[in-house]
mmCIF file of C-alpha atoms in Angstrom:
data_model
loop_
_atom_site.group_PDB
_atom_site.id
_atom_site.type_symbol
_atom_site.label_atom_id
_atom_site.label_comp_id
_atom_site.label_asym_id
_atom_site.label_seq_id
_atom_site.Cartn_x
_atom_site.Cartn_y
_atom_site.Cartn_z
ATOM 1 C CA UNK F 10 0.000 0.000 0.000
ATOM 2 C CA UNK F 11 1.279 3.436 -1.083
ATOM 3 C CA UNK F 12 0.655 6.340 0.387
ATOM 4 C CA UNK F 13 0.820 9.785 -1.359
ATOM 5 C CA UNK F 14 1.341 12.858 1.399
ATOM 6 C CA UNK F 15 0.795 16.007 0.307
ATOM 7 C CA UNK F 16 3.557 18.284 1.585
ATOM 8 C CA UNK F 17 2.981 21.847 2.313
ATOM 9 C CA UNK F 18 2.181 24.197 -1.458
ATOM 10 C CA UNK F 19 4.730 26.890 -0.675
ATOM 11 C CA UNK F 20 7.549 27.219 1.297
ATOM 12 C CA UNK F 21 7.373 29.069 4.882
ATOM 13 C CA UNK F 22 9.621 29.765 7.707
ATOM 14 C CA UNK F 23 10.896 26.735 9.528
ATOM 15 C CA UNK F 24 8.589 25.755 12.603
ATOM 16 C CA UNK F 25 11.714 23.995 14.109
ATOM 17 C CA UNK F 26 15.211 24.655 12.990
ATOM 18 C CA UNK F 27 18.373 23.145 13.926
ATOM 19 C CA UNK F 28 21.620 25.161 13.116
ATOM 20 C CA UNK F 29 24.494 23.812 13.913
ATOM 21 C CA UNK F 30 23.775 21.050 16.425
ATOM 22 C CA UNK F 31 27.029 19.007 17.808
ATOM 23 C CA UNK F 32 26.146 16.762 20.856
ATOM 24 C CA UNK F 33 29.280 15.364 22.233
ATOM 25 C CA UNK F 34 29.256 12.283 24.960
ATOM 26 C CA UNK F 35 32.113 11.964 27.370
ATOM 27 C CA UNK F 36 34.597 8.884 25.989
ATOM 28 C CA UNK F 37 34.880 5.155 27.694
ATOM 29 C CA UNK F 38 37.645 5.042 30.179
ATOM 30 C CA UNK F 39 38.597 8.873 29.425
ATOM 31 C CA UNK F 40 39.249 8.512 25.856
ATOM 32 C CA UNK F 41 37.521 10.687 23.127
ATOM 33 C CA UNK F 42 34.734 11.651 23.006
ATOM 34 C CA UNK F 43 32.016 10.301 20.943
ATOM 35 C CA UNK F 44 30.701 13.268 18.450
ATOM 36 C CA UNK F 45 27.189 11.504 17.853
ATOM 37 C CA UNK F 46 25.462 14.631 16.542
ATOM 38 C CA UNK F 47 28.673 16.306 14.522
ATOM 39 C CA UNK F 48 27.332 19.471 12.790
ATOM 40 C CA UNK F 49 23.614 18.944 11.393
ATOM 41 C CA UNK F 50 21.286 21.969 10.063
ATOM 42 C CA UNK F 51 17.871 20.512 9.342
ATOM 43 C CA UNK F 52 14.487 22.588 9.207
ATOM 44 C CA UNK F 53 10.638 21.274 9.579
ATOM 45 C CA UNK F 54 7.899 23.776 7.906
ATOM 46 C CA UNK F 55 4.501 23.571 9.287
ATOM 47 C CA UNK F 56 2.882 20.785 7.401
ATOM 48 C CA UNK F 57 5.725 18.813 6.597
ATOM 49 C CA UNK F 58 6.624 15.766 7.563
ATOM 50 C CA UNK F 59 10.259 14.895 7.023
ATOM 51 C CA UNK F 60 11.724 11.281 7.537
ATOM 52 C CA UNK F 61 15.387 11.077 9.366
ATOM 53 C CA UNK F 62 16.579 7.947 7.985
ATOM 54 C CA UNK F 63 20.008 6.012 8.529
ATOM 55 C CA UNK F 64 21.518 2.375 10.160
ATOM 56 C CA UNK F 65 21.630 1.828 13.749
ATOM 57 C CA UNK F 66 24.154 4.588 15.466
ATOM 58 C CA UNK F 67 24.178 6.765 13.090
ATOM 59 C CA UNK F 68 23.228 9.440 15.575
ATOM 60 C CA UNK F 69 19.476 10.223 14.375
ATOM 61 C CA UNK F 70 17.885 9.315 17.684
ATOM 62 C CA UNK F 71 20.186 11.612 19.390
ATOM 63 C CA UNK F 72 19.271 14.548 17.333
ATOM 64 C CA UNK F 73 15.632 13.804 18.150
ATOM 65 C CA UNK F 74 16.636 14.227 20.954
ATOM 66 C CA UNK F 75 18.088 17.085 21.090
ATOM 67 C CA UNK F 76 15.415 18.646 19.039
ATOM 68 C CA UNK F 77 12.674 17.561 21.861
ATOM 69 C CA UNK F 78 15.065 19.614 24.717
ATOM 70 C CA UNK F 79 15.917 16.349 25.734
ATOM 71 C CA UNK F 80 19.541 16.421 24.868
ATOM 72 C CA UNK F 81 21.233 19.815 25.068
ATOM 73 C CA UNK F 82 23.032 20.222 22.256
ATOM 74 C CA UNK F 83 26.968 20.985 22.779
ATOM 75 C CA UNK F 84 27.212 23.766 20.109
ATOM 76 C CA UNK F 85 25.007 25.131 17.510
ATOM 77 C CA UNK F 86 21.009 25.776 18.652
ATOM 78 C CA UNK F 87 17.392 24.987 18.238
ATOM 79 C CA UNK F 88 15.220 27.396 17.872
ATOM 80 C CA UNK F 89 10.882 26.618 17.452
ATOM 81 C CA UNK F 90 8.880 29.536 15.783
ATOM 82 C CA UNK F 91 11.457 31.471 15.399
ATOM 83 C CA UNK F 92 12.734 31.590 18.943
ATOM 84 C CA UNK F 93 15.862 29.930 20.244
ATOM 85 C CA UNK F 94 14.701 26.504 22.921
ATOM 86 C CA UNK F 95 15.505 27.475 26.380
ATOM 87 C CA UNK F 96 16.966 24.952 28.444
ATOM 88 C CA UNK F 97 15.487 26.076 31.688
ATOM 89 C CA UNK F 98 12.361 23.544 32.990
ATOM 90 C CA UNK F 99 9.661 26.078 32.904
ATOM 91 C CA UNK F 100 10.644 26.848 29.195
ATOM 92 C CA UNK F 101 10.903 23.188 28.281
ATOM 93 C CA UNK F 102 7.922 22.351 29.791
ATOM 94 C CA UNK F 103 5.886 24.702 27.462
ATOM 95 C CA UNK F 104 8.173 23.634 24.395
ATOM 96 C CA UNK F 105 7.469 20.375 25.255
ATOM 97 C CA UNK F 106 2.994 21.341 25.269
ATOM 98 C CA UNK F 107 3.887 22.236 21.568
ATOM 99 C CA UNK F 108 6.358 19.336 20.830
ATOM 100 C CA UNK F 109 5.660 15.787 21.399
ATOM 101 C CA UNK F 110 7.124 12.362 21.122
ATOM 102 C CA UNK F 111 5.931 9.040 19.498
ATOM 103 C CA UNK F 112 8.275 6.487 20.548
ATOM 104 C CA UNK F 113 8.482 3.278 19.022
ATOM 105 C CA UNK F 114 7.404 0.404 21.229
ATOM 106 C CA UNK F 115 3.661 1.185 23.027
ATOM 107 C CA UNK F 116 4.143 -1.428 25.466
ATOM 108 C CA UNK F 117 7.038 0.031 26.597
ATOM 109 C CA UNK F 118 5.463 3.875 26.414
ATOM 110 C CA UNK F 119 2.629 3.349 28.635
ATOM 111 C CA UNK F 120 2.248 2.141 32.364
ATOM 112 C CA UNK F 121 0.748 -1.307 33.011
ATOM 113 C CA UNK F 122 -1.432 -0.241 35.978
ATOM 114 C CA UNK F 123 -2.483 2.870 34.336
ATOM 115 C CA UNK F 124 -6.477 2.677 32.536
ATOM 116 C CA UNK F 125 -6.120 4.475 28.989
ATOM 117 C CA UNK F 126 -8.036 6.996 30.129
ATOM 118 C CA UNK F 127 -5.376 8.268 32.629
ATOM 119 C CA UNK F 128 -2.546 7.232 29.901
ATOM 120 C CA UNK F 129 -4.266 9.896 27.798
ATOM 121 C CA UNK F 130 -5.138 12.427 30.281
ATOM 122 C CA UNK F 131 -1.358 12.216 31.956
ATOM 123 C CA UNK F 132 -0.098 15.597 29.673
ATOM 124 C CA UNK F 133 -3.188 17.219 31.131
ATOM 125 C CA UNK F 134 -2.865 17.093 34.362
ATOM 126 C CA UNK F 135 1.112 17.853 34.325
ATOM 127 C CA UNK F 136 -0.013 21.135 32.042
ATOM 128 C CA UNK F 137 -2.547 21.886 34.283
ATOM 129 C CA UNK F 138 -5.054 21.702 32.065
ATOM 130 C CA UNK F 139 -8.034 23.746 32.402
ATOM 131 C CA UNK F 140 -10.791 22.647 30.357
ATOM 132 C CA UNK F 141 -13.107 19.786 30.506
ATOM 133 C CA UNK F 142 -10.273 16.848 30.981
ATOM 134 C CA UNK F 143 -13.132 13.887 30.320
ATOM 135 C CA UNK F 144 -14.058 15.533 26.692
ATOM 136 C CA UNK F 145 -10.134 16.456 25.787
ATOM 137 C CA UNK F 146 -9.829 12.502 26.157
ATOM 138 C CA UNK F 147 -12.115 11.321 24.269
ATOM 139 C CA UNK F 148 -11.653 13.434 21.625
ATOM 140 C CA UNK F 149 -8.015 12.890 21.435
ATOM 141 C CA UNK F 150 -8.959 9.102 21.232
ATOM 142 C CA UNK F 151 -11.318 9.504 18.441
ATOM 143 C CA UNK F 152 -8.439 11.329 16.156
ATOM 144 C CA UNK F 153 -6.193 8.421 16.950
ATOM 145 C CA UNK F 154 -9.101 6.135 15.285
ATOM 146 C CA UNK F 155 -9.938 4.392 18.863
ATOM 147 C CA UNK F 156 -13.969 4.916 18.871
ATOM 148 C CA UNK F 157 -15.908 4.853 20.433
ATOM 149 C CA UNK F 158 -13.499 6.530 22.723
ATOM 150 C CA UNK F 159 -15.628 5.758 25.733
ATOM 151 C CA UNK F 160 -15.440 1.844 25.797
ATOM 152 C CA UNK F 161 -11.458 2.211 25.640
ATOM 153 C CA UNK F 162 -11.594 4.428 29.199
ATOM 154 C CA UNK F 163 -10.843 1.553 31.428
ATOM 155 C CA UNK F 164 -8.663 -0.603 29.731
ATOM 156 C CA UNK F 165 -5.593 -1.349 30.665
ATOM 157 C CA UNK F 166 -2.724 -2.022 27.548
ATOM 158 C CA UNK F 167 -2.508 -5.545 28.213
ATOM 159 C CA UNK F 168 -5.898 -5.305 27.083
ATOM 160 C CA UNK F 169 -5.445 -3.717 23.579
ATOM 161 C CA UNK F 170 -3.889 -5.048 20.608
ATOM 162 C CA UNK F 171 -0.206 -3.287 19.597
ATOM 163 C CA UNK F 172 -1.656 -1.252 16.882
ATOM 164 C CA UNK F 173 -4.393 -0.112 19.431
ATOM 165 C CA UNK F 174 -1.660 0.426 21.964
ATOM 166 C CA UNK F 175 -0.106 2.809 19.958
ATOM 167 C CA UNK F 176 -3.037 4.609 18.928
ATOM 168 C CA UNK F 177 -3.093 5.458 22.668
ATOM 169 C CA UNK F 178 0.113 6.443 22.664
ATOM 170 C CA UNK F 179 -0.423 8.742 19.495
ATOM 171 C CA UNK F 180 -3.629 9.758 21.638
ATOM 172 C CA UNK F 181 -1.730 11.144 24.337
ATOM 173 C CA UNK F 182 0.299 13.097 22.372
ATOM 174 C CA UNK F 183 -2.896 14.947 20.462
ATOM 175 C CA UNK F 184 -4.186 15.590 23.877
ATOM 176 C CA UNK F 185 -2.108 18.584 24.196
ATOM 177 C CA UNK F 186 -2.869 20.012 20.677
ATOM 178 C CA UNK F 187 0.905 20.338 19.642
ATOM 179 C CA UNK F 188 2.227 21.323 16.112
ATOM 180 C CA UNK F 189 4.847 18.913 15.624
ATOM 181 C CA UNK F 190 5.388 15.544 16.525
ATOM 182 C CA UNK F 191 8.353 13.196 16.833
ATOM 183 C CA UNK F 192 8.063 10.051 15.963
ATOM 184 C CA UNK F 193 10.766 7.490 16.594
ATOM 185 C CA UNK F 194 10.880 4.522 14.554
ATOM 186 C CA UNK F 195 6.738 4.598 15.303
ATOM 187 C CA UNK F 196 5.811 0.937 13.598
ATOM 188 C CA UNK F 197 8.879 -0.790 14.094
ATOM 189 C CA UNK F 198 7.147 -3.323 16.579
ATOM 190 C CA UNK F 199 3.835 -3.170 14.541
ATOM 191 C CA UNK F 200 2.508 -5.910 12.213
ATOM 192 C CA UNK F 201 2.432 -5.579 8.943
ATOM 193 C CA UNK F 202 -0.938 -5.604 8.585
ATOM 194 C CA UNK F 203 -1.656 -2.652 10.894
ATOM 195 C CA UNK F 204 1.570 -0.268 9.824
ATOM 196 C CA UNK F 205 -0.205 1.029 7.153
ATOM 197 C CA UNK F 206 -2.871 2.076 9.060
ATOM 198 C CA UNK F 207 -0.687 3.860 11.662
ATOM 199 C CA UNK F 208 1.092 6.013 8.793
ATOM 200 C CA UNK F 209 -2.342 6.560 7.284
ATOM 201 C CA UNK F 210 -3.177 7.975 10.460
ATOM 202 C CA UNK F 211 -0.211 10.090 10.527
ATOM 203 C CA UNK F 212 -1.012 11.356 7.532
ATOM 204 C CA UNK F 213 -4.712 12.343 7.966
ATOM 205 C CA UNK F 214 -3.706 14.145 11.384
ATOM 206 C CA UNK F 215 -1.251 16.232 9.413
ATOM 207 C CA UNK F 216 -4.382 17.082 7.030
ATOM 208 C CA UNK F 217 -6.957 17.642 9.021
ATOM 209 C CA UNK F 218 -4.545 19.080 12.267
ATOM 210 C CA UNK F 219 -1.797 20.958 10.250
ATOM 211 C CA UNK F 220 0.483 18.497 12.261
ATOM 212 C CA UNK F 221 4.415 18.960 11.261
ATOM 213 C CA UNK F 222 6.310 15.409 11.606
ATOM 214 C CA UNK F 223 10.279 14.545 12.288
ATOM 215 C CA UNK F 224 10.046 10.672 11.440
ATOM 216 C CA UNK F 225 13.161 8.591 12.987
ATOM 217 C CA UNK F 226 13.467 5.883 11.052
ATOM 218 C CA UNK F 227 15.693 2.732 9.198
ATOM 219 C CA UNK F 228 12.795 1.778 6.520
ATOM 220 C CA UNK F 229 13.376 3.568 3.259
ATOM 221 C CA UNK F 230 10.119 2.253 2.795
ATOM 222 C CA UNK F 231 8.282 3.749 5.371
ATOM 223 C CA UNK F 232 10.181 7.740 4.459
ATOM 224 C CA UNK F 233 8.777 6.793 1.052
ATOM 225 C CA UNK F 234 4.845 6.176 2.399
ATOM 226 C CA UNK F 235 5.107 9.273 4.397
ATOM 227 C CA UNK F 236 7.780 11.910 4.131
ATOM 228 C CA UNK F 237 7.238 15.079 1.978
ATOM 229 C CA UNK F 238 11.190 15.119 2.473
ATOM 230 C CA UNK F 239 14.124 13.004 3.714
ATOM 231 C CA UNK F 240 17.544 13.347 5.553
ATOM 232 C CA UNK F 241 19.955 10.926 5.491
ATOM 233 C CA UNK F 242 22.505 10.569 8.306
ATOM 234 C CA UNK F 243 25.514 8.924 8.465
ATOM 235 C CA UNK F 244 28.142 9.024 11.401
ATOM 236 C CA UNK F 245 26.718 12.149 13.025
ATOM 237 C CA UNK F 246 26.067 14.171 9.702
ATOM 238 C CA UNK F 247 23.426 14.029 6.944
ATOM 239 C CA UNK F 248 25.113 13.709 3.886
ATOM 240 C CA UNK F 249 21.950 13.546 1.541
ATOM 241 C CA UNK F 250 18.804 15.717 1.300
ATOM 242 C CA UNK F 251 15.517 16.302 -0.917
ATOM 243 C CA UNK F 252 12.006 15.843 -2.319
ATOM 244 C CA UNK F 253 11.489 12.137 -0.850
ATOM 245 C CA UNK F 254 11.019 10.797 -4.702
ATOM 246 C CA UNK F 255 14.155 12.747 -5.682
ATOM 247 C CA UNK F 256 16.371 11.062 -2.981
ATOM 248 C CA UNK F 257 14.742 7.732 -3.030
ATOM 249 C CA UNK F 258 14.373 7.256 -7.181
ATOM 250 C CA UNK F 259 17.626 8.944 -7.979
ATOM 251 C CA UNK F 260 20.412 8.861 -4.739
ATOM 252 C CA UNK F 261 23.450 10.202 -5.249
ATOM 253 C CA UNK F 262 25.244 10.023 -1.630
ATOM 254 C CA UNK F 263 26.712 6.277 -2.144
ATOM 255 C CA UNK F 264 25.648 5.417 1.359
ATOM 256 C CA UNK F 265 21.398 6.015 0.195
ATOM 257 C CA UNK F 266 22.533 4.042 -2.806
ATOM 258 C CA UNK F 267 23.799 1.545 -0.643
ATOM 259 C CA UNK F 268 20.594 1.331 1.855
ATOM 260 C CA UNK F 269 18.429 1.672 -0.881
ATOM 261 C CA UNK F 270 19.957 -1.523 -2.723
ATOM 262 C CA UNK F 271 18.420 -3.853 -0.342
ATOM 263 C CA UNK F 272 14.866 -3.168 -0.947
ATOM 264 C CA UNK F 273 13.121 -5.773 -2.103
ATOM 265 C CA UNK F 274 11.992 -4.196 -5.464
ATOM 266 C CA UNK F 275 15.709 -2.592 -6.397
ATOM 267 C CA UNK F 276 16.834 -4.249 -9.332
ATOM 268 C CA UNK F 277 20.866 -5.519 -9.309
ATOM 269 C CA UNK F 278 22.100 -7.177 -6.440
ATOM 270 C CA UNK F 279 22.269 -5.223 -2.915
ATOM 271 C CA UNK F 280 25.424 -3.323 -2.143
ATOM 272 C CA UNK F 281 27.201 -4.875 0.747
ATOM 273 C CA UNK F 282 29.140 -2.180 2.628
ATOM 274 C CA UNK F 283 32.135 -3.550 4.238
ATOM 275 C CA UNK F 284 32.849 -3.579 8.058
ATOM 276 C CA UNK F 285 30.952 -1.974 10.928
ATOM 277 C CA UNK F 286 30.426 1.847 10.705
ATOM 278 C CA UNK F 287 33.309 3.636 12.218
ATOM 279 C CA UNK F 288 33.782 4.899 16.251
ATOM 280 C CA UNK F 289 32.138 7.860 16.814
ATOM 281 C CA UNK F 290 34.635 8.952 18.291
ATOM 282 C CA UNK F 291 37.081 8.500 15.745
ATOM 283 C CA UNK F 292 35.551 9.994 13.107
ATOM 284 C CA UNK F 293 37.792 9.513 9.998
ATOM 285 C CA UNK F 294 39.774 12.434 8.163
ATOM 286 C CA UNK F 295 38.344 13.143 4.337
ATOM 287 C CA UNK F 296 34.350 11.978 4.032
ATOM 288 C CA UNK F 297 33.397 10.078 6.915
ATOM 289 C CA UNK F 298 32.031 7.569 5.002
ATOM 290 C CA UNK F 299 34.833 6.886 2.856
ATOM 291 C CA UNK F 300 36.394 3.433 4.585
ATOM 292 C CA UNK F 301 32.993 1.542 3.583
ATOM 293 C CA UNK F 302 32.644 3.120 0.108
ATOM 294 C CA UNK F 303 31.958 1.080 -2.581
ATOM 295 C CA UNK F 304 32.335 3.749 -5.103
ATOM 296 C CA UNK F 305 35.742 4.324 -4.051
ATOM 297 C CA UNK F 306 36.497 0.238 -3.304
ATOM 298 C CA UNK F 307 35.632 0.521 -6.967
ATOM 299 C CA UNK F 308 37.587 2.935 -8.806
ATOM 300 C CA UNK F 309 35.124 5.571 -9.799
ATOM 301 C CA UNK F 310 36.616 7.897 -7.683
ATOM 302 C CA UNK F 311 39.576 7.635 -8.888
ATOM 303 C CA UNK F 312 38.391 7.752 -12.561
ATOM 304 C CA UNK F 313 37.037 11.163 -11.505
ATOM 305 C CA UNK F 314 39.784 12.497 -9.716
ATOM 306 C CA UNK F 315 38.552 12.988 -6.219
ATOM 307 C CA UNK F 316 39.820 9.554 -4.787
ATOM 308 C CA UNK F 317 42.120 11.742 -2.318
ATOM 309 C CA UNK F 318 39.533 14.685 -1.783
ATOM 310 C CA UNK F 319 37.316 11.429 -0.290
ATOM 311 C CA UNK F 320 39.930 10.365 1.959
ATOM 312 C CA UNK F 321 41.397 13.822 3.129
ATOM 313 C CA UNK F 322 39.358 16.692 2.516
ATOM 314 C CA UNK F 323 36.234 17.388 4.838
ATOM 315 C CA UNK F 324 32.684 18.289 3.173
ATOM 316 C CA UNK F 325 30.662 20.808 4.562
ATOM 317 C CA UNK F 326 27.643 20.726 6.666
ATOM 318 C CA UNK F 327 24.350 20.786 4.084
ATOM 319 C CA UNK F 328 22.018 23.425 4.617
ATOM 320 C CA UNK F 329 18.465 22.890 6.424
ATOM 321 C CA UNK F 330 16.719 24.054 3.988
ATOM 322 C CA UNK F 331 14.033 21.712 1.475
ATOM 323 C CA UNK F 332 16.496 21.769 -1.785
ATOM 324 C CA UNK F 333 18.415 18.642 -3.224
ATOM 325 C CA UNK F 334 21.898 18.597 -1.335
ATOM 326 C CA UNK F 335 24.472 15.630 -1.331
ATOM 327 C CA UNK F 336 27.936 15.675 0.755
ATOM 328 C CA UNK F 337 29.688 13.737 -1.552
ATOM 329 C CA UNK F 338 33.105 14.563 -3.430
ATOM 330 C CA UNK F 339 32.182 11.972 -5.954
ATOM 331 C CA UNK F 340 28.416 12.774 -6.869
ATOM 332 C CA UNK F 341 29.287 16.804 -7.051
ATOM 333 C CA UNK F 342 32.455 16.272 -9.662
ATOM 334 C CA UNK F 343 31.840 16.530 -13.129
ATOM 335 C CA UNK F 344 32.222 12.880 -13.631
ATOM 336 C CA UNK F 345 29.655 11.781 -10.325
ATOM 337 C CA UNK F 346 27.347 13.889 -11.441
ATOM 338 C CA UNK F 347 26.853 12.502 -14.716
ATOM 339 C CA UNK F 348 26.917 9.112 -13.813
ATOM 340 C CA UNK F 349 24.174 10.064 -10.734
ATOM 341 C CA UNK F 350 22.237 12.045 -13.671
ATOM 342 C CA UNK F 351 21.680 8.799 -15.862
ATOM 343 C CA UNK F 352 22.387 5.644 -13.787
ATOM 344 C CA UNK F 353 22.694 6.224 -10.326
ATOM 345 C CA UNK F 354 24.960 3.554 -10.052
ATOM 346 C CA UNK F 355 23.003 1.536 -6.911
ATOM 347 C CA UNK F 356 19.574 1.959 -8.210
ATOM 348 C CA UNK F 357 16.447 3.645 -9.137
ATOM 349 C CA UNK F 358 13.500 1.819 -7.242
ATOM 350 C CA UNK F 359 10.147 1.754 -7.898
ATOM 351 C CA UNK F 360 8.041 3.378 -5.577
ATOM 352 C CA UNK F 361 8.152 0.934 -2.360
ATOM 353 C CA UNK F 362 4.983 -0.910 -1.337
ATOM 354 C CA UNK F 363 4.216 -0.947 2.408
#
């Protein structure tokens, strides 16, 4: 099933931009320390819903983070509406009535001996909500598709099934009427046969809510179902952005070639990146992705003349803006780009089905 989001007509100023974000973690045993987020700029419009894809460790989780006021970032800031986040509790704590996390596993996001009711009606009582808490509820719980919303007030999770679980989850989010959600990897421990129903739902919230979206995620498939636009991050940097069918139909980063190779419906055989993605705390000299690539294990870089520009020169930090942008020596030479132009050498795919 293929889903066809509509992203916002025009561009507007960012609702969340990050400029500049490092987040640093002290080393094991007093060695270096780990740069997991190493320089990223990325911006959400209102409306948009933008997928942050990449392997495990890649850092992407940490910038959510970061983004939620979680993490403070080490250097660089994040600023929502126009107005740099505050790390004090009291302005967190109103960020965080605007901002709101989906996290991946229900079961884990909600409290055993909690009813769903008081799941759902947790944000309003920590907000100090001052309306009519029993309607906010079971409205919230309607817009996550659980309706009646009254006969799920006094069940407990063990009671629901894991797509209904996190349509609770998803519930108690809406509850506070924010403008942009984070959702972390937010079907991973769904069923097939109900993941398609939670993006749909993602989707129609953005439509009828205005919702924004950051979507954490390692499924090219899923930023293909949902995403108006996709980052891809590798070693604490994204080193390809765009228009989700631009990135996903046509990569030219040799890493997105690389994860998009082992869908099931890219033609060729998958691209099989050697050894483990490097320390983050050792981040390699040149592009850090250079030790695994397969376009320079190959030769093309060399054919084009940037084989020691890949291994010793550093690429700059993209932009956060919506427009194409690779961090590659190869795919921006004269050579690369050609080649990415008519053969993306690790392949085209058809539109993935969920």
């Amino acid at each position: 099933m293929t889903l066809s989001p509509t992203a916002p007509e025009a561009a507007t100023a960012p609702l969340l931009s990050a400029q500049g974000v490092h987040v640093t973690f002290p080393g094991r045993h007093g060695g270096p320390r780990a740069r997991a987020v190493d320089g990223v700029d990325l911006d959400i419009r209102p409306g948009e819903i933008v997928a942050l894809v990449g392997e495990s460790g890649c850092g992407k989780t940490t910038l959510a983070r970061s983004l939620l006021g979680l993490v403070e970032p080490t250097a660089g800031r994040v600023a929502f509406d126009g107005r740099p986040l505050e790390y004090s509790s009291r302005s967190l704590k109103t960020y965080r009535k605007r901002v709101q996390l989906v996290l991946q596993d229900p079961s884990g996001s909600l409290n055993p001996r909690h009813t769903v009711y008081d799941a759902v009606a947790e944000g309003l009582r920590i907000h100090g909500f001052p309306g009519d808490e029993r309607t906010a509820v079971a409205e919230a719980l309607s817009r996550a598709g659980l309706r009646p919303p009254e006969r799920f007030f006094l069940r407990y999770p063990h009671e629901l099934s894991g797509g209904q679980r996190q349509r609770v989850v998803i519930a108690g989010a809406l509850v506070l009427e924010p403008e942009l959600l984070v959702a972390d990897e937010p079907v991973a421990s769904l069923d097939a046969s109900v993941r398609g129903e939670i993006l749909a739902l993602l989707l129609r919230l953005r439509t009828e809510l205005g919702l924004s979206a950051l979507v954490v995620t390692h499924d090219l498939g899923l930023a293909w179902n949902i995403a108006d636009r996709v980052a891809v991050m590798y070693l604490g940097r994204i080193v390809e952005t765009g228009a989700v069918e631009q990135v996903l139909t046509a990569p030219r980063h040799p890493y997105t070639q690389a994860l998009l190779s082992v869908l099931p419906e890219a033609p060729g055989a998958p691209v099989i990146l050697s050894g483990e993605p490097p320390d983050p705390s050792r981040v390699p000299s040149g592009c850090r992705f250079h030790a695994r690539c397969q376009i320079l294990a190959g030769g093309e870089a060399e054919r084009a003349g940037v084989s020691d520009a890949c291994r010793h020169q550093d690429l700059k930090v993209l932009s956060g803006g919506g427009e194409s942008q690779v961090a590659c020596h190869w795919a921006t030479s004269p050579r690369g780009a050609g080649n990415c132009a008519t053969d993306p050498h690790g392949p085209a795919v058809d539109p993935p089905a969920d």
